[in-house]
PDB file of C-alpha atoms in Angstrom:
ATOM      1  CA  MET B  50    -181.918  60.810  52.723  1.00 55.00           C
ATOM      2  CA  ARG B  51    -179.268  63.084  54.097  1.00 59.00           C
ATOM      3  CA  PHE B  52    -178.120  62.082  57.785  1.00 64.00           C
ATOM      4  CA  VAL B  53    -176.729  64.683  59.562  1.00 78.00           C
ATOM      5  CA  LEU B  54    -175.577  64.634  63.364  1.00 84.00           C
ATOM      6  CA  ASP B  55    -176.801  67.287  65.265  1.00 84.00           C
ATOM      7  CA  ALA B  56    -174.221  69.350  67.724  1.00 89.00           C
ATOM      8  CA  GLU B  57    -174.648  67.783  70.532  1.00 91.00           C
ATOM      9  CA  GLN B  58    -174.267  64.396  68.921  1.00 91.00           C
ATOM     10  CA  LYS B  59    -171.043  65.613  67.059  1.00 91.00           C
ATOM     11  CA  MET B  60    -169.429  67.025  70.251  1.00 92.00           C
ATOM     12  CA  PHE B  61    -170.450  63.561  71.860  1.00 92.00           C
ATOM     13  CA  GLY B  62    -168.713  61.620  69.471  1.00 93.00           C
ATOM     14  CA  GLU B  63    -165.572  64.334  69.387  1.00 94.00           C
ATOM     15  CA  THR B  64    -165.144  64.154  72.810  1.00 95.00           C
ATOM     16  CA  LEU B  65    -164.894  60.691  73.225  1.00 95.00           C
ATOM     17  CA  HIS B  66    -162.912  60.542  70.109  1.00 95.00           C
ATOM     18  CA  LYS B  67    -160.006  62.578  72.487  1.00 95.00           C
ATOM     19  CA  LEU B  68    -160.486  60.384  75.106  1.00 95.00           C
ATOM     20  CA  LEU B  69    -159.388  57.339  73.816  1.00 96.00           C
ATOM     21  CA  ALA B  70    -156.966  58.969  71.501  1.00 94.00           C
ATOM     22  CA  GLU B  71    -155.158  60.642  74.689  1.00 94.00           C
ATOM     23  CA  ALA B  72    -155.085  57.206  76.629  1.00 92.00           C
ATOM     24  CA  GLY B  73    -154.303  55.314  73.927  1.00 88.00           C
ATOM     25  CA  THR B  74    -155.706  51.302  73.367  1.00 93.00           C
ATOM     26  CA  ALA B  75    -152.684  49.343  71.775  1.00 92.00           C
ATOM     27  CA  GLU B  76    -151.089  48.525  74.403  1.00 92.00           C
ATOM     28  CA  ALA B  77    -154.575  47.166  76.432  1.00 93.00           C
ATOM     29  CA  ILE B  78    -155.353  45.183  73.121  1.00 93.00           C
ATOM     30  CA  ARG B  79    -151.810  43.492  72.799  1.00 91.00           C
ATOM     31  CA  VAL B  80    -152.550  42.236  76.879  1.00 92.00           C
ATOM     32  CA  TRP B  81    -156.063  41.815  76.730  1.00 90.00           C
ATOM     33  CA  GLY B  82    -155.691  38.628  74.928  1.00 80.00           C
ATOM     34  CA  GLY B  83    -153.258  36.793  77.251  1.00 81.00           C
ATOM     35  CA  GLY B  84    -155.756  37.793  80.499  1.00 83.00           C
ATOM     36  CA  GLU B  85    -154.101  40.608  81.543  1.00 91.00           C
ATOM     37  CA  THR B  86    -157.266  43.033  81.763  1.00 92.00           C
ATOM     38  CA  GLY B  87    -156.417  45.713  84.083  1.00 93.00           C
ATOM     39  CA  PRO B  88    -155.683  48.267  81.019  1.00 94.00           C
ATOM     40  CA  GLY B  89    -159.090  47.227  79.255  1.00 93.00           C
ATOM     41  CA  ARG B  90    -161.084  48.035  82.218  1.00 94.00           C
ATOM     42  CA  ALA B  91    -159.732  51.308  82.733  1.00 94.00           C
ATOM     43  CA  LEU B  92    -160.799  52.405  79.135  1.00 94.00           C
ATOM     44  CA  TRP B  93    -163.993  50.704  79.868  1.00 93.00           C
ATOM     45  CA  ALA B  94    -164.270  52.856  82.924  1.00 93.00           C
ATOM     46  CA  SER B  95    -163.224  55.993  81.069  1.00 94.00           C
ATOM     47  CA  VAL B  96    -166.188  55.221  78.192  1.00 95.00           C
ATOM     48  CA  ALA B  97    -168.562  54.542  81.304  1.00 95.00           C
ATOM     49  CA  GLU B  98    -168.141  57.742  82.689  1.00 94.00           C
ATOM     50  CA  ALA B  99    -168.842  59.048  79.399  1.00 94.00           C
ATOM     51  CA  GLY B 100    -172.243  57.753  79.812  1.00 95.00           C
ATOM     52  CA  VAL B 101    -172.243  54.998  76.447  1.00 96.00           C
ATOM     53  CA  PHE B 102    -173.255  52.131  78.521  1.00 97.00           C
ATOM     54  CA  ALA B 103    -176.320  54.292  79.847  1.00 97.00           C
ATOM     55  CA  LEU B 104    -177.063  55.005  76.284  1.00 97.00           C
ATOM     56  CA  ALA B 105    -178.806  51.043  76.146  1.00 97.00           C
ATOM     57  CA  VAL B 106    -180.247  50.939  78.930  1.00 97.00           C
ATOM     58  CA  PRO B 107    -183.730  52.193  79.821  1.00 96.00           C
ATOM     59  CA  GLU B 108    -184.138  55.012  82.077  1.00 95.00           C
ATOM     60  CA  GLU B 109    -185.822  52.839  85.200  1.00 94.00           C
ATOM     61  CA  HIS B 110    -182.692  50.629  85.134  1.00 95.00           C
ATOM     62  CA  GLY B 111    -180.485  54.009  85.779  1.00 93.00           C
ATOM     63  CA  GLY B 112    -179.748  54.406  81.764  1.00 94.00           C
ATOM     64  CA  ALA B 113    -180.488  57.105  79.195  1.00 93.00           C
ATOM     65  CA  GLY B 114    -181.731  54.917  76.471  1.00 83.00           C
ATOM     66  CA  PRO B 115    -181.863  52.984  74.579  1.00 92.00           C
ATOM     67  CA  LEU B 116    -180.634  55.843  72.432  1.00 95.00           C
ATOM     68  CA  PRO B 117    -179.461  54.001  69.153  1.00 96.00           C
ATOM     69  CA  VAL B 118    -178.152  56.784  67.100  1.00 96.00           C
ATOM     70  CA  GLU B 119    -175.845  57.852  69.814  1.00 96.00           C
ATOM     71  CA  LEU B 120    -174.748  54.436  70.552  1.00 97.00           C
ATOM     72  CA  VAL B 121    -173.910  54.060  66.798  1.00 97.00           C
ATOM     73  CA  THR B 122    -172.273  57.242  67.025  1.00 97.00           C
ATOM     74  CA  ALA B 123    -170.122  55.825  70.033  1.00 97.00           C
ATOM     75  CA  MET B 124    -169.511  52.790  68.664  1.00 97.00           C
ATOM     76  CA  GLU B 125    -168.075  54.372  65.762  1.00 97.00           C
ATOM     77  CA  VAL B 126    -165.469  55.608  67.638  1.00 97.00           C
ATOM     78  CA  LEU B 127    -164.969  52.609  70.164  1.00 97.00           C
ATOM     79  CA  GLY B 128    -164.225  50.953  66.670  1.00 97.00           C
ATOM     80  CA  ARG B 129    -161.726  53.418  65.482  1.00 97.00           C
ATOM     81  CA  HIS B 130    -159.654  52.855  68.546  1.00 96.00           C
ATOM     82  CA  ALA B 131    -160.139  49.294  68.136  1.00 95.00           C
ATOM     83  CA  VAL B 132    -161.201  48.905  72.453  1.00 95.00           C
ATOM     84  CA  PRO B 133    -161.018  45.664  73.673  1.00 95.00           C
ATOM     85  CA  GLY B 134    -164.094  43.461  75.396  1.00 94.00           C
ATOM     86  CA  PRO B 135    -167.206  42.384  74.820  1.00 96.00           C
ATOM     87  CA  VAL B 136    -168.767  45.920  74.374  1.00 96.00           C
ATOM     88  CA  VAL B 137    -171.217  44.900  71.495  1.00 97.00           C
ATOM     89  CA  GLU B 138    -172.299  41.975  73.729  1.00 97.00           C
ATOM     90  CA  THR B 139    -172.788  43.602  76.418  1.00 97.00           C
ATOM     91  CA  LEU B 140    -175.175  46.663  75.053  1.00 97.00           C
ATOM     92  CA  ALA B 141    -176.811  43.716  73.235  1.00 97.00           C
ATOM     93  CA  ALA B 142    -177.619  41.663  76.777  1.00 97.00           C
ATOM     94  CA  ALA B 143    -178.786  45.243  77.872  1.00 97.00           C
ATOM     95  CA  GLU B 144    -181.179  44.974  75.210  1.00 97.00           C
ATOM     96  CA  LEU B 145    -182.314  41.405  76.393  1.00 97.00           C
ATOM     97  CA  LEU B 146    -182.636  41.729  79.682  1.00 96.00           C
ATOM     98  CA  ALA B 147    -184.851  44.795  79.539  1.00 95.00           C
ATOM     99  CA  ARG B 148    -186.980  43.301  76.559  1.00 94.00           C
ATOM    100  CA  SER B 149    -187.360  40.078  78.238  1.00 94.00           C
ATOM    101  CA  GLY B 150    -188.914  40.340  81.960  1.00 87.00           C
ATOM    102  CA  ALA B 151    -186.315  38.977  83.237  1.00 88.00           C
ATOM    103  CA  GLY B 152    -185.634  39.500  87.284  1.00 88.00           C
ATOM    104  CA  ALA B 153    -182.025  39.470  86.754  1.00 91.00           C
ATOM    105  CA  ALA B 154    -182.534  43.052  84.801  1.00 92.00           C
ATOM    106  CA  ALA B 155    -183.289  44.927  87.934  1.00 93.00           C
ATOM    107  CA  GLU B 156    -179.888  43.659  89.025  1.00 95.00           C
ATOM    108  CA  TRP B 157    -177.507  43.878  86.267  1.00 96.00           C
ATOM    109  CA  LEU B 158    -178.839  46.903  83.892  1.00 97.00           C
ATOM    110  CA  PRO B 159    -178.151  49.426  86.415  1.00 96.00           C
ATOM    111  CA  ARG B 160    -174.633  47.476  86.548  1.00 96.00           C
ATOM    112  CA  ILE B 161    -174.173  47.791  82.708  1.00 96.00           C
ATOM    113  CA  ALA B 162    -175.259  51.264  83.038  1.00 95.00           C
ATOM    114  CA  GLU B 163    -172.221  52.229  85.419  1.00 94.00           C
ATOM    115  CA  GLY B 164    -169.922  50.226  83.254  1.00 92.00           C
ATOM    116  CA  GLU B 165    -169.375  48.124  86.145  1.00 92.00           C
ATOM    117  CA  ALA B 166    -170.413  44.738  84.291  1.00 92.00           C
ATOM    118  CA  LEU B 167    -168.848  42.869  81.234  1.00 95.00           C
ATOM    119  CA  VAL B 168    -171.506  40.907  79.947  1.00 96.00           C
ATOM    120  CA  SER B 169    -170.852  38.189  77.123  1.00 96.00           C
ATOM    121  CA  LEU B 170    -173.287  36.531  75.055  1.00 96.00           C
ATOM    122  CA  ALA B 171    -174.153  33.636  72.187  1.00 96.00           C
ATOM    123  CA  LEU B 172    -177.139  33.643  70.586  1.00 96.00           C
ATOM    124  CA  PRO B 173    -177.156  30.219  68.878  1.00 93.00           C
ATOM    125  CA  PRO B 174    -176.980  29.851  66.243  1.00 92.00           C
ATOM    126  CA  ALA B 175    -175.764  33.177  64.142  1.00 93.00           C
ATOM    127  CA  VAL B 176    -173.959  33.840  67.424  1.00 95.00           C
ATOM    128  CA  PRO B 177    -172.693  30.162  68.733  1.00 94.00           C
ATOM    129  CA  TYR B 178    -169.840  31.317  70.638  1.00 95.00           C
ATOM    130  CA  ALA B 179    -169.246  33.926  73.556  1.00 96.00           C
ATOM    131  CA  LEU B 180    -166.727  36.825  73.341  1.00 95.00           C
ATOM    132  CA  ASP B 181    -164.333  37.129  76.010  1.00 94.00           C
ATOM    133  CA  ALA B 182    -166.165  34.895  78.558  1.00 93.00           C
ATOM    134  CA  GLY B 183    -163.280  34.500  80.582  1.00 88.00           C
ATOM    135  CA  ALA B 184    -163.483  38.260  81.474  1.00 90.00           C
ATOM    136  CA  ALA B 185    -167.256  38.617  81.857  1.00 93.00           C
ATOM    137  CA  GLY B 186    -169.146  39.169  85.042  1.00 93.00           C
ATOM    138  CA  LEU B 187    -172.350  37.436  83.515  1.00 95.00           C
ATOM    139  CA  VAL B 188    -172.789  35.014  80.759  1.00 96.00           C
ATOM    140  CA  LEU B 189    -175.969  34.593  78.913  1.00 96.00           C
ATOM    141  CA  VAL B 190    -177.735  32.190  76.477  1.00 96.00           C
ATOM    142  CA  ALA B 191    -180.598  33.072  74.024  1.00 95.00           C
ATOM    143  CA  ASP B 192    -181.791  30.281  72.325  1.00 88.00           C
ATOM    144  CA  GLY B 193    -185.667  30.891  72.371  1.00 85.00           C
ATOM    145  CA  ALA B 194    -185.583  31.297  76.074  1.00 93.00           C
ATOM    146  CA  VAL B 195    -182.854  33.535  77.936  1.00 95.00           C
ATOM    147  CA  ARG B 196    -180.162  31.648  80.294  1.00 95.00           C
ATOM    148  CA  ALA B 197    -177.452  31.808  82.607  1.00 94.00           C
ATOM    149  CA  GLY B 198    -174.500  30.306  80.817  1.00 93.00           C
ATOM    150  CA  THR B 199    -171.179  28.779  81.621  1.00 93.00           C
ATOM    151  CA  ALA B 200    -168.378  28.695  79.345  1.00 92.00           C
ATOM    152  CA  GLU B 201    -165.415  26.765  78.900  1.00 91.00           C
ATOM    153  CA  LYS B 202    -161.913  27.818  80.584  1.00 88.00           C
ATOM    154  CA  ARG B 203    -160.446  27.806  77.240  1.00 89.00           C
ATOM    155  CA  PRO B 204    -161.250  29.486  73.622  1.00 88.00           C
ATOM    156  CA  VAL B 205    -162.406  27.337  70.844  1.00 88.00           C
ATOM    157  CA  ALA B 206    -159.153  28.115  69.012  1.00 78.00           C
ATOM    158  CA  GLU B 207    -155.763  30.768  69.023  1.00 78.00           C
ATOM    159  CA  PRO B 208    -157.894  33.797  67.724  1.00 79.00           C
ATOM    160  CA  LEU B 209    -156.756  35.698  64.917  1.00 82.00           C
ATOM    161  CA  ASP B 210    -157.632  39.069  66.734  1.00 88.00           C
ATOM    162  CA  PRO B 211    -155.640  38.493  70.258  1.00 82.00           C
ATOM    163  CA  ALA B 212    -158.520  40.856  71.881  1.00 88.00           C
ATOM    164  CA  ARG B 213    -161.195  38.593  70.797  1.00 91.00           C
ATOM    165  CA  ARG B 214    -161.080  34.991  72.499  1.00 92.00           C
ATOM    166  CA  LEU B 215    -164.459  32.833  71.667  1.00 94.00           C
ATOM    167  CA  PHE B 216    -165.765  30.299  74.349  1.00 94.00           C
ATOM    168  CA  ARG B 217    -167.859  27.349  73.847  1.00 95.00           C
ATOM    169  CA  VAL B 218    -171.013  28.102  76.672  1.00 94.00           C
ATOM    170  CA  THR B 219    -173.328  25.702  78.119  1.00 94.00           C
ATOM    171  CA  PRO B 220    -176.481  27.083  79.170  1.00 93.00           C
ATOM    172  CA  GLY B 221    -177.947  26.669  82.569  1.00 91.00           C
ATOM    173  CA  GLU B 222    -181.049  28.149  84.665  1.00 89.00           C
ATOM    174  CA  ALA B 223    -183.768  30.195  82.622  1.00 93.00           C
ATOM    175  CA  LEU B 224    -183.964  33.450  83.428  1.00 94.00           C
ATOM    176  CA  ALA B 225    -187.107  34.385  81.405  1.00 94.00           C
ATOM    177  CA  GLU B 226    -189.246  32.081  79.019  1.00 93.00           C
ATOM    178  CA  GLY B 227    -192.338  32.428  76.777  1.00 94.00           C
ATOM    179  CA  ASP B 228    -192.909  35.008  73.963  1.00 94.00           C
ATOM    180  CA  ALA B 229    -191.544  37.529  75.674  1.00 94.00           C
ATOM    181  CA  ALA B 230    -187.781  35.971  75.788  1.00 95.00           C
ATOM    182  CA  ARG B 231    -188.521  34.816  72.002  1.00 95.00           C
ATOM    183  CA  ALA B 232    -188.752  38.353  70.920  1.00 95.00           C
ATOM    184  CA  ALA B 233    -186.125  39.516  73.128  1.00 96.00           C
ATOM    185  CA  THR B 234    -183.789  36.932  71.434  1.00 96.00           C
ATOM    186  CA  GLY B 235    -184.728  38.863  68.180  1.00 96.00           C
ATOM    187  CA  ALA B 236    -184.325  42.015  69.334  1.00 96.00           C
ATOM    188  CA  ALA B 237    -180.799  41.682  70.959  1.00 97.00           C
ATOM    189  CA  TYR B 238    -179.714  40.042  67.487  1.00 97.00           C
ATOM    190  CA  ASP B 239    -180.512  42.981  65.577  1.00 98.00           C
ATOM    191  CA  PHE B 240    -179.656  45.401  68.276  1.00 98.00           C
ATOM    192  CA  GLY B 241    -176.048  43.396  68.640  1.00 98.00           C
ATOM    193  CA  VAL B 242    -175.494  43.463  64.853  1.00 98.00           C
ATOM    194  CA  LEU B 243    -176.119  47.401  64.242  1.00 98.00           C
ATOM    195  CA  MET B 244    -173.556  48.187  67.215  1.00 98.00           C
ATOM    196  CA  CYS B 245    -170.883  45.391  65.779  1.00 98.00           C
ATOM    197  CA  ALA B 246    -171.923  47.186  62.087  1.00 98.00           C
ATOM    198  CA  ALA B 247    -171.142  50.557  63.691  1.00 98.00           C
ATOM    199  CA  GLN B 248    -167.577  49.296  65.162  1.00 98.00           C
ATOM    200  CA  GLN B 249    -166.475  48.321  61.804  1.00 98.00           C
ATOM    201  CA  VAL B 250    -167.140  51.421  60.286  1.00 98.00           C
ATOM    202  CA  GLY B 251    -165.054  53.350  62.790  1.00 98.00           C
ATOM    203  CA  LEU B 252    -162.193  50.267  62.668  1.00 97.00           C
ATOM    204  CA  GLY B 253    -162.181  50.556  58.330  1.00 97.00           C
ATOM    205  CA  ARG B 254    -161.926  54.876  58.975  1.00 97.00           C
ATOM    206  CA  ALA B 255    -159.243  54.461  61.569  1.00 97.00           C
ATOM    207  CA  LEU B 256    -157.201  51.607  58.938  1.00 97.00           C
ATOM    208  CA  LEU B 257    -158.002  54.232  56.136  1.00 96.00           C
ATOM    209  CA  ASP B 258    -156.585  57.281  57.863  1.00 95.00           C
ATOM    210  CA  VAL B 259    -153.390  55.328  59.039  1.00 95.00           C
ATOM    211  CA  SER B 260    -152.782  54.078  55.127  1.00 94.00           C
ATOM    212  CA  VAL B 261    -153.161  57.565  53.877  1.00 93.00           C
ATOM    213  CA  GLU B 262    -150.322  58.956  56.234  1.00 93.00           C
ATOM    214  CA  TYR B 263    -148.109  56.582  55.996  1.00 87.00           C
ATOM    215  CA  ALA B 264    -148.406  56.971  51.789  1.00 88.00           C
ATOM    216  CA  LYS B 265    -147.598  60.393  52.533  1.00 89.00           C
ATOM    217  CA  THR B 266    -144.124  59.685  54.201  1.00 87.00           C
ATOM    218  CA  ARG B 267    -143.247  56.116  52.528  1.00 82.00           C
ATOM    219  CA  LYS B 268    -141.023  56.988  49.493  1.00 74.00           C
ATOM    220  CA  GLN B 269    -140.225  55.037  46.792  1.00 79.00           C
ATOM    221  CA  PHE B 270    -137.930  56.051  43.385  1.00 82.00           C
ATOM    222  CA  GLY B 271    -137.710  59.006  45.372  1.00 77.00           C
ATOM    223  CA  ARG B 272    -141.178  59.794  45.463  1.00 82.00           C
ATOM    224  CA  PRO B 273    -144.014  59.427  48.418  1.00 75.00           C
ATOM    225  CA  ILE B 274    -146.063  56.379  47.335  1.00 76.00           C
ATOM    226  CA  GLY B 275    -149.158  58.203  47.948  1.00 71.00           C
ATOM    227  CA  GLU B 276    -148.525  60.169  44.371  1.00 72.00           C
ATOM    228  CA  PHE B 277    -148.537  57.006  42.599  1.00 82.00           C
ATOM    229  CA  GLN B 278    -152.070  56.352  40.710  1.00 81.00           C
ATOM    230  CA  ALA B 279    -152.269  53.043  41.617  1.00 85.00           C
ATOM    231  CA  ILE B 280    -152.241  53.576  45.827  1.00 87.00           C
ATOM    232  CA  LYS B 281    -154.777  56.689  45.190  1.00 90.00           C
ATOM    233  CA  HIS B 282    -157.283  54.106  43.593  1.00 92.00           C
ATOM    234  CA  HIS B 283    -157.009  51.569  46.288  1.00 93.00           C
ATOM    235  CA  LEU B 284    -157.174  54.700  48.958  1.00 93.00           C
ATOM    236  CA  ALA B 285    -160.374  56.279  46.826  1.00 94.00           C
ATOM    237  CA  GLY B 286    -162.169  52.770  46.870  1.00 95.00           C
ATOM    238  CA  ALA B 287    -161.679  52.198  50.257  1.00 95.00           C
ATOM    239  CA  LEU B 288    -163.046  55.603  51.239  1.00 96.00           C
ATOM    240  CA  VAL B 289    -165.959  55.302  48.709  1.00 97.00           C
ATOM    241  CA  GLU B 290    -166.889  52.001  50.389  1.00 97.00           C
ATOM    242  CA  LEU B 291    -166.685  53.445  54.060  1.00 97.00           C
ATOM    243  CA  GLU B 292    -168.813  56.621  52.606  1.00 95.00           C
ATOM    244  CA  PHE B 293    -171.406  54.658  51.295  1.00 96.00           C
ATOM    245  CA  ALA B 294    -171.884  52.054  54.405  1.00 97.00           C
ATOM    246  CA  ARG B 295    -172.564  55.159  56.992  1.00 95.00           C
ATOM    247  CA  PRO B 296    -175.745  56.391  55.768  1.00 94.00           C
ATOM    248  CA  LEU B 297    -176.886  52.655  55.467  1.00 96.00           C
ATOM    249  CA  LEU B 298    -175.406  52.547  59.456  1.00 96.00           C
ATOM    250  CA  PHE B 299    -177.450  55.720  60.852  1.00 95.00           C
ATOM    251  CA  GLY B 300    -180.462  54.683  58.647  1.00 95.00           C
ATOM    252  CA  ALA B 301    -180.407  51.316  60.345  1.00 97.00           C
ATOM    253  CA  ALA B 302    -180.329  53.874  63.534  1.00 96.00           C
ATOM    254  CA  LEU B 303    -183.311  55.661  63.198  1.00 95.00           C
ATOM    255  CA  ALA B 304    -185.266  52.341  62.102  1.00 96.00           C
ATOM    256  CA  TYR B 305    -185.035  50.932  65.720  1.00 96.00           C
ATOM    257  CA  GLY B 306    -188.338  50.461  66.695  1.00 94.00           C
ATOM    258  CA  THR B 307    -189.634  49.609  63.456  1.00 96.00           C
ATOM    259  CA  PRO B 308    -190.607  46.636  61.526  1.00 95.00           C
ATOM    260  CA  GLU B 309    -187.906  47.518  58.671  1.00 96.00           C
ATOM    261  CA  PHE B 310    -185.193  47.539  62.025  1.00 97.00           C
ATOM    262  CA  ALA B 311    -184.076  43.832  60.987  1.00 97.00           C
ATOM    263  CA  ARG B 312    -183.976  44.751  57.216  1.00 97.00           C
ATOM    264  CA  ASP B 313    -182.111  47.426  57.518  1.00 98.00           C
ATOM    265  CA  VAL B 314    -179.664  46.461  60.426  1.00 98.00           C
ATOM    266  CA  SER B 315    -178.757  43.482  58.002  1.00 98.00           C
ATOM    267  CA  ALA B 316    -178.410  45.996  55.050  1.00 98.00           C
ATOM    268  CA  ALA B 317    -176.213  47.766  57.205  1.00 98.00           C
ATOM    269  CA  LYS B 318    -173.779  44.972  58.303  1.00 98.00           C
ATOM    270  CA  VAL B 319    -173.281  44.310  54.942  1.00 98.00           C
ATOM    271  CA  ALA B 320    -172.140  47.401  53.612  1.00 98.00           C
ATOM    272  CA  ALA B 321    -170.129  47.466  57.008  1.00 98.00           C
ATOM    273  CA  SER B 322    -168.271  44.530  56.577  1.00 97.00           C
ATOM    274  CA  ASP B 323    -167.541  44.828  53.001  1.00 97.00           C
ATOM    275  CA  ALA B 324    -165.743  48.113  53.505  1.00 98.00           C
ATOM    276  CA  SER B 325    -164.032  47.497  56.627  1.00 97.00           C
ATOM    277  CA  TYR B 326    -162.840  44.335  54.978  1.00 97.00           C
ATOM    278  CA  LYS B 327    -161.667  46.446  51.699  1.00 97.00           C
ATOM    279  CA  ALA B 328    -160.031  49.058  54.451  1.00 97.00           C
ATOM    280  CA  ALA B 329    -157.905  46.169  56.047  1.00 96.00           C
ATOM    281  CA  LYS B 330    -156.787  44.778  52.416  1.00 95.00           C
ATOM    282  CA  VAL B 331    -155.785  48.104  51.163  1.00 95.00           C
ATOM    283  CA  ALA B 332    -154.003  49.197  54.859  1.00 94.00           C
ATOM    284  CA  LEU B 333    -152.399  45.801  54.371  1.00 92.00           C
ATOM    285  CA  GLN B 334    -151.319  46.706  50.676  1.00 90.00           C
ATOM    286  CA  VAL B 335    -150.301  49.712  51.109  1.00 91.00           C
ATOM    287  CA  HIS B 336    -147.750  49.171  54.095  1.00 86.00           C
ATOM    288  CA  GLY B 337    -146.511  46.115  52.358  1.00 86.00           C
ATOM    289  CA  ALA B 338    -144.414  43.574  54.821  1.00 80.00           C
ATOM    290  CA  ILE B 339    -144.619  46.101  58.074  1.00 81.00           C
ATOM    291  CA  GLY B 340    -148.258  45.535  58.038  1.00 79.00           C
ATOM    292  CA  TYR B 341    -148.053  42.006  59.113  1.00 78.00           C
ATOM    293  CA  THR B 342    -145.780  42.995  62.162  1.00 84.00           C
ATOM    294  CA  ASP B 343    -146.794  42.403  65.760  1.00 82.00           C
ATOM    295  CA  GLU B 344    -144.967  45.355  66.899  1.00 83.00           C
ATOM    296  CA  TYR B 345    -146.545  47.509  64.496  1.00 88.00           C
ATOM    297  CA  ASP B 346    -150.069  48.814  66.471  1.00 90.00           C
ATOM    298  CA  PRO B 347    -151.996  48.882  62.776  1.00 90.00           C
ATOM    299  CA  SER B 348    -151.641  45.150  62.302  1.00 92.00           C
ATOM    300  CA  LEU B 349    -154.263  44.942  65.467  1.00 93.00           C
ATOM    301  CA  TRP B 350    -156.647  46.705  63.582  1.00 94.00           C
ATOM    302  CA  ILE B 351    -155.845  44.430  60.646  1.00 94.00           C
ATOM    303  CA  ARG B 352    -156.367  41.751  62.147  1.00 93.00           C
ATOM    304  CA  LYS B 353    -159.614  42.737  64.230  1.00 95.00           C
ATOM    305  CA  ALA B 354    -161.201  43.504  60.520  1.00 95.00           C
ATOM    306  CA  ARG B 355    -160.722  40.311  59.688  1.00 93.00           C
ATOM    307  CA  ALA B 356    -162.133  38.786  62.779  1.00 93.00           C
ATOM    308  CA  LEU B 357    -165.633  40.691  62.360  1.00 96.00           C
ATOM    309  CA  HIS B 358    -166.037  40.456  59.260  1.00 95.00           C
ATOM    310  CA  SER B 359    -168.363  37.579  60.138  1.00 92.00           C
ATOM    311  CA  ALA B 360    -168.900  37.987  63.444  1.00 95.00           C
ATOM    312  CA  TRP B 361    -172.880  38.457  64.037  1.00 96.00           C
ATOM    313  CA  GLY B 362    -173.711  37.114  60.946  1.00 95.00           C
ATOM    314  CA  SER B 363    -171.506  36.691  57.675  1.00 94.00           C
ATOM    315  CA  PRO B 364    -172.400  39.042  54.653  1.00 95.00           C
ATOM    316  CA  ALA B 365    -174.255  36.101  52.983  1.00 96.00           C
ATOM    317  CA  GLU B 366    -176.307  35.310  55.795  1.00 96.00           C
ATOM    318  CA  HIS B 367    -177.329  39.342  56.052  1.00 97.00           C
ATOM    319  CA  ARG B 368    -177.602  39.963  52.359  1.00 97.00           C
ATOM    320  CA  ALA B 369    -180.190  36.642  52.358  1.00 97.00           C
ATOM    321  CA  ARG B 370    -181.954  38.569  55.170  1.00 96.00           C
ATOM    322  CA  VAL B 371    -182.372  41.642  53.289  1.00 97.00           C
ATOM    323  CA  ALA B 372    -183.491  39.828  50.015  1.00 96.00           C
ATOM    324  CA  ALA B 373    -186.192  38.217  51.890  1.00 95.00           C
ATOM    325  CA  ALA B 374    -187.751  41.408  53.436  1.00 93.00           C
ATOM    326  CA  ILE B 375    -187.829  42.631  49.913  1.00 87.00           C
TER     327      ILE B 375
END
């Protein structure tokens, strides 16, 4: 099957890419982990103004969605620029609140749509920690019921990616319970998996692009290293994996609302995790020691790819889901 975005969807993605490219995200990523969220929140405001968060919020709460294809388009771009903060978690929380019937939905969904609210979310056991809970205005825990959560003051460990701090959360007051809450928990998990996979595909593409450009300019034995067959093969292998992941990603977006959605998002997540991790390894091999240095911007993307590899479920867990579904 051939998946082709229409002209409006393409323009949306291109506009968002241009906006973030002009703003630059590397410095916001660096300071986010240290608690300085101002530059990251400025990026969020720009993304919200472009309408991204509204795509996850139902119209009755001030949004325009949920529109999964458009959201995947946007998340691919946000992944490409490694926008910091609990973006995936906020979008998944919108799905959780909208489906659970929680009274808090009327307060928080309009704020999510406007980009005003950063929401963190834990869905144990699959998502045991809440990302960036210290910077979030609302922390949710969905463990069969939907509950408000209280995060510990310190992250669980020093993060590999400085812009991804994970916190333990204590569940508190129940905001929604019963069958609707349980169904909403599963739907929010699948939605978050899809958004994370889109983020990974965009991240992998950014790493491939910067590696190709570096291979054109870095010289060895008087020739650009991109002329050597070994380098070409590594780059081509990363491209193939990313190109195979993308149709699975959009296929899963089109399956939203169908019984096949859970299976398809897991298939997309496996492919996206493997492809982005492959792109990160190739980027490190192509760049050599400079790829390790904190001062070199692509190192932030490389570390994020490793951190996202098992976020929202490991490839092994998602392979098991696909196998069980077929």
